[in-house]
Tab-separated table of C-alpha atoms in Angstrom:
chain	number	residue	atom	x	y	z
A	1	UNK	CA	-115.008	-23.483	95.877
A	2	UNK	CA	-113.495	-24.467	92.578
A	3	UNK	CA	-109.977	-23.270	91.828
A	4	UNK	CA	-108.341	-22.249	88.592
A	5	UNK	CA	-104.590	-21.785	88.471
A	6	UNK	CA	-102.358	-20.068	85.947
A	7	UNK	CA	-98.683	-20.479	85.310
A	8	UNK	CA	-96.530	-18.501	85.209
A	9	UNK	CA	-97.830	-15.564	87.212
A	10	UNK	CA	-95.318	-13.240	85.602
A	11	UNK	CA	-93.125	-13.560	82.540
A	12	UNK	CA	-90.693	-11.235	80.871
A	13	UNK	CA	-89.454	-12.103	77.422
A	14	UNK	CA	-87.606	-10.598	74.505
A	15	UNK	CA	-89.382	-9.404	71.420
A	16	UNK	CA	-89.743	-12.172	68.849
A	17	UNK	CA	-89.887	-15.059	71.291
A	18	UNK	CA	-92.914	-17.212	72.092
A	19	UNK	CA	-94.491	-17.530	75.514
A	20	UNK	CA	-96.787	-20.277	76.768
A	21	UNK	CA	-99.309	-19.652	79.536
A	22	UNK	CA	-101.093	-22.532	81.255
A	23	UNK	CA	-104.559	-22.516	82.745
A	24	UNK	CA	-105.641	-25.411	84.927
A	25	UNK	CA	-108.878	-26.283	86.649
A	26	UNK	CA	-107.663	-27.925	89.826
A	27	UNK	CA	-110.669	-29.740	91.211
A	28	UNK	CA	-113.157	-29.875	88.395
A	29	UNK	CA	-113.272	-30.620	84.706
A	30	UNK	CA	-113.875	-27.904	82.163
A	31	UNK	CA	-114.797	-28.652	78.578
A	32	UNK	CA	-114.678	-24.937	77.920
A	33	UNK	CA	-112.273	-22.292	79.122
A	34	UNK	CA	-112.018	-18.642	78.238
A	35	UNK	CA	-109.024	-16.405	77.676
A	36	UNK	CA	-109.153	-12.686	78.405
A	37	UNK	CA	-106.657	-9.892	77.986
A	38	UNK	CA	-106.580	-6.806	80.156
A	39	UNK	CA	-104.473	-3.737	79.434
A	40	UNK	CA	-103.627	-1.408	82.336
A	41	UNK	CA	-106.668	0.335	83.748
A	42	UNK	CA	-108.908	-1.201	81.139
A	43	UNK	CA	-111.555	-3.872	81.101
A	44	UNK	CA	-111.223	-7.556	80.359
A	45	UNK	CA	-111.523	-8.281	76.680
A	46	UNK	CA	-112.516	-11.789	75.679
A	47	UNK	CA	-109.951	-13.196	73.265
A	48	UNK	CA	-111.144	-16.717	72.622
A	49	UNK	CA	-113.096	-19.694	73.806
A	50	UNK	CA	-111.009	-22.800	74.330
A	51	UNK	CA	-112.822	-26.045	73.612
A	52	UNK	CA	-111.522	-29.381	74.811
A	53	UNK	CA	-110.744	-31.643	71.897
A	54	UNK	CA	-111.546	-29.127	69.184
A	55	UNK	CA	-110.417	-25.818	67.766
A	56	UNK	CA	-110.687	-22.643	69.755
A	57	UNK	CA	-113.183	-19.978	68.790
A	58	UNK	CA	-111.612	-16.545	68.470
A	59	UNK	CA	-113.289	-13.198	68.957
A	60	UNK	CA	-113.303	-10.732	66.128
A	61	UNK	CA	-109.988	-8.972	65.743
A	62	UNK	CA	-107.922	-11.578	67.578
A	63	UNK	CA	-105.236	-13.195	65.443
A	64	UNK	CA	-105.522	-16.935	65.809
A	65	UNK	CA	-102.058	-17.535	64.366
A	66	UNK	CA	-100.533	-15.247	66.942
A	67	UNK	CA	-102.452	-16.508	69.950
A	68	UNK	CA	-102.415	-20.282	69.759
A	69	UNK	CA	-104.788	-22.091	72.059
A	70	UNK	CA	-104.641	-25.766	72.900
A	71	UNK	CA	-107.164	-27.463	75.165
A	72	UNK	CA	-105.712	-30.958	75.254
A	73	UNK	CA	-107.411	-32.217	78.403
A	74	UNK	CA	-110.420	-31.455	80.555
A	75	UNK	CA	-108.285	-29.618	83.074
A	76	UNK	CA	-105.708	-27.785	80.984
A	77	UNK	CA	-105.780	-25.068	78.370
A	78	UNK	CA	-102.680	-23.298	77.093
A	79	UNK	CA	-102.290	-19.957	75.379
A	80	UNK	CA	-99.121	-19.425	73.374
A	81	UNK	CA	-98.240	-15.907	72.320
A	82	UNK	CA	-96.082	-16.407	69.242
A	83	UNK	CA	-93.428	-13.930	68.136
A	84	UNK	CA	-94.329	-11.628	70.976
A	85	UNK	CA	-93.942	-7.881	70.593
A	86	UNK	CA	-94.098	-5.077	73.161
A	87	UNK	CA	-97.716	-4.359	72.239
A	88	UNK	CA	-98.591	-7.869	73.435
A	89	UNK	CA	-97.576	-6.891	76.959
A	90	UNK	CA	-100.716	-7.307	79.017
A	91	UNK	CA	-102.443	-9.172	81.819
A	92	UNK	CA	-103.830	-12.466	80.543
A	93	UNK	CA	-106.603	-14.117	82.513
A	94	UNK	CA	-108.309	-17.438	81.970
A	95	UNK	CA	-111.612	-18.635	83.318
A	96	UNK	CA	-113.457	-21.909	83.484
A	97	UNK	CA	-117.148	-22.421	84.109
A	98	UNK	CA	-118.127	-24.881	86.783
A	99	UNK	CA	-120.889	-26.511	84.859
A	100	UNK	CA	-123.984	-27.559	86.662
A	101	UNK	CA	-127.621	-27.627	85.649
A	102	UNK	CA	-127.837	-23.906	86.085
A	103	UNK	CA	-125.505	-21.362	84.570
A	104	UNK	CA	-121.940	-22.400	85.184
A	105	UNK	CA	-120.348	-20.013	87.612
A	106	UNK	CA	-117.098	-18.744	86.178
A	107	UNK	CA	-113.925	-19.256	88.138
A	108	UNK	CA	-111.061	-17.042	87.152
A	109	UNK	CA	-107.376	-17.736	87.331
A	110	UNK	CA	-105.086	-15.256	89.112
A	111	UNK	CA	-103.758	-13.953	85.811
A	112	UNK	CA	-100.404	-13.864	84.058
A	113	UNK	CA	-98.611	-10.594	83.560
A	114	UNK	CA	-96.634	-10.645	80.316
A	115	UNK	CA	-93.976	-8.057	79.621
A	116	UNK	CA	-92.294	-8.087	76.235
A	117	UNK	CA	-89.074	-6.107	76.014
B	1	UNK	CA	-123.706	-6.766	69.669
B	2	UNK	CA	-123.672	-7.066	73.412
B	3	UNK	CA	-122.729	-3.876	75.180
B	4	UNK	CA	-122.200	-2.986	78.809
B	5	UNK	CA	-122.047	0.564	80.108
B	6	UNK	CA	-120.632	1.440	83.489
B	7	UNK	CA	-120.913	5.198	83.339
B	8	UNK	CA	-119.064	5.834	86.581
B	9	UNK	CA	-115.346	5.678	85.914
B	10	UNK	CA	-114.249	6.428	89.459
B	11	UNK	CA	-116.060	6.871	92.749
B	12	UNK	CA	-114.522	8.123	95.959
B	13	UNK	CA	-116.315	7.766	99.287
B	14	UNK	CA	-115.544	7.941	102.953
B	15	UNK	CA	-115.762	4.792	105.013
B	16	UNK	CA	-119.270	3.832	106.177
B	17	UNK	CA	-120.939	5.600	103.298
B	18	UNK	CA	-123.252	3.603	101.051
B	19	UNK	CA	-122.253	3.474	97.401
B	20	UNK	CA	-124.166	2.340	94.317
B	21	UNK	CA	-122.454	1.227	91.143
B	22	UNK	CA	-124.458	1.543	87.956
B	23	UNK	CA	-124.612	-0.897	85.064
B	24	UNK	CA	-126.674	-0.718	81.901
B	25	UNK	CA	-126.452	-3.432	79.296
B	26	UNK	CA	-127.703	-4.273	75.828
B	27	UNK	CA	-128.449	-7.808	74.799
B	28	UNK	CA	-130.259	-9.732	72.097
B	29	UNK	CA	-130.568	-12.795	74.288
B	30	UNK	CA	-133.964	-13.591	75.749
B	31	UNK	CA	-132.413	-15.420	78.663
B	32	UNK	CA	-129.149	-14.403	80.197
B	33	UNK	CA	-127.247	-14.010	83.430
B	34	UNK	CA	-125.731	-10.968	85.062
B	35	UNK	CA	-122.665	-10.860	87.252
B	36	UNK	CA	-120.707	-8.439	89.352
B	37	UNK	CA	-117.011	-9.053	89.936
B	38	UNK	CA	-114.483	-7.204	92.022
B	39	UNK	CA	-110.818	-6.811	91.072
B	40	UNK	CA	-108.592	-5.672	93.934
B	41	UNK	CA	-105.063	-4.373	93.273
B	42	UNK	CA	-103.753	-7.934	93.318
B	43	UNK	CA	-105.532	-8.454	89.985
B	44	UNK	CA	-107.498	-11.583	90.805
B	45	UNK	CA	-111.189	-11.389	90.015
B	46	UNK	CA	-113.545	-12.016	92.904
B	47	UNK	CA	-117.099	-13.191	92.252
B	48	UNK	CA	-119.712	-11.085	94.032
B	49	UNK	CA	-123.205	-11.788	92.760
B	50	UNK	CA	-125.108	-13.541	89.983
B	51	UNK	CA	-128.609	-12.944	88.753
B	52	UNK	CA	-130.643	-14.585	85.994
B	53	UNK	CA	-132.794	-12.555	83.654
B	54	UNK	CA	-136.067	-14.216	84.535
B	55	UNK	CA	-135.858	-13.418	88.219
B	56	UNK	CA	-136.176	-9.737	88.999
B	57	UNK	CA	-136.407	-10.169	92.720
B	58	UNK	CA	-133.829	-7.970	94.315
B	59	UNK	CA	-131.909	-9.298	97.263
B	60	UNK	CA	-129.507	-8.389	99.953
B	61	UNK	CA	-126.484	-10.443	100.849
B	62	UNK	CA	-124.635	-9.050	103.806
B	63	UNK	CA	-123.457	-5.555	102.861
B	64	UNK	CA	-124.204	-6.176	99.199
B	65	UNK	CA	-127.501	-5.645	97.434
B	66	UNK	CA	-128.567	-5.287	93.858
B	67	UNK	CA	-131.346	-3.757	91.860
B	68	UNK	CA	-132.178	-5.537	88.627
B	69	UNK	CA	-134.635	-3.797	86.308
B	70	UNK	CA	-135.122	-5.809	83.149
B	71	UNK	CA	-137.360	-3.154	81.596
B	72	UNK	CA	-134.500	-0.647	81.656
B	73	UNK	CA	-131.693	-3.212	81.266
B	74	UNK	CA	-130.032	-2.046	84.443
B	75	UNK	CA	-128.282	-4.065	87.093
B	76	UNK	CA	-127.037	-1.772	89.833
B	77	UNK	CA	-124.948	-2.913	92.762
B	78	UNK	CA	-124.889	-1.319	96.208
B	79	UNK	CA	-122.391	-1.649	99.007
B	80	UNK	CA	-123.749	-0.590	102.374
B	81	UNK	CA	-121.451	0.855	105.015
B	82	UNK	CA	-118.410	0.756	102.779
B	83	UNK	CA	-115.025	-0.255	104.148
B	84	UNK	CA	-111.493	0.497	103.046
B	85	UNK	CA	-111.117	-3.133	101.932
B	86	UNK	CA	-113.884	-2.534	99.397
B	87	UNK	CA	-111.493	-0.378	97.379
B	88	UNK	CA	-111.162	-2.099	94.013
B	89	UNK	CA	-112.374	-2.022	90.445
B	90	UNK	CA	-115.877	-3.399	90.041
B	91	UNK	CA	-117.027	-5.005	86.806
B	92	UNK	CA	-120.521	-5.721	85.613
B	93	UNK	CA	-120.660	-8.670	83.231
B	94	UNK	CA	-123.716	-10.025	81.449
B	95	UNK	CA	-123.578	-13.337	79.679
B	96	UNK	CA	-123.538	-13.338	75.897
B	97	UNK	CA	-124.758	-15.913	73.444
B	98	UNK	CA	-123.757	-19.155	75.099
B	99	UNK	CA	-124.397	-18.959	78.778
B	100	UNK	CA	-120.818	-19.285	79.845
B	101	UNK	CA	-119.468	-16.383	77.829
B	102	UNK	CA	-119.205	-13.085	79.709
B	103	UNK	CA	-118.842	-9.570	78.364
B	104	UNK	CA	-117.283	-7.121	80.802
B	105	UNK	CA	-118.066	-3.466	81.284
B	106	UNK	CA	-115.296	-0.897	81.496
B	107	UNK	CA	-115.300	-1.089	85.266
B	108	UNK	CA	-115.785	1.406	88.068
B	109	UNK	CA	-112.841	2.184	90.309
B	110	UNK	CA	-114.022	2.571	93.898
B	111	UNK	CA	-111.815	4.241	96.467
B	112	UNK	CA	-112.953	4.084	100.069
B	113	UNK	CA	-111.078	6.455	102.377
B	114	UNK	CA	-110.817	6.123	106.141
């Protein structure tokens, strides 16, 4: 099946620094990708929809200036957490739909665990 | 707004027992899809099943089966003869608005004991 990768798998950074997370569709093209955040023992919360070649669409309550999304190619979307703070520590997961004539089955990346000290 | 309710926070069973995970959703969409995903301790989401809203035929796939009742907006998932490897958090996720957007329930943590 289709594969979505994320890099890095884990990152630890100091408060105030910026962190970039990459999401790649390895064997298919994705005009749309999704970014989720998951706090410990909680559900996945959709943060934003990443659109290739255009601006991302953010969910209500998500700061677009803090979570910068760039979808520069059909196989790569990046999420940059700017000026990270300890409350940004979370598990970030991306997904990409494998688009066919029917509903595109979502393929999820393995996630990136961010710890901000 | 879309809403998903997984009322069971945690379920504990003994191996070989059957277990049903409940999911009730709210949607304004006339056509939508419903998913179940599994998240083992490793964190990676595993796709289990997909159902579209205009097909209420319930099916069985191996040890998995599901019961979709559009009239009550429920999409329950059953594991038959549970195994220790089934221990994970299970998420119900209906699509929202655009077909590719998923809204996740709070999840049900299943523990299967030997």
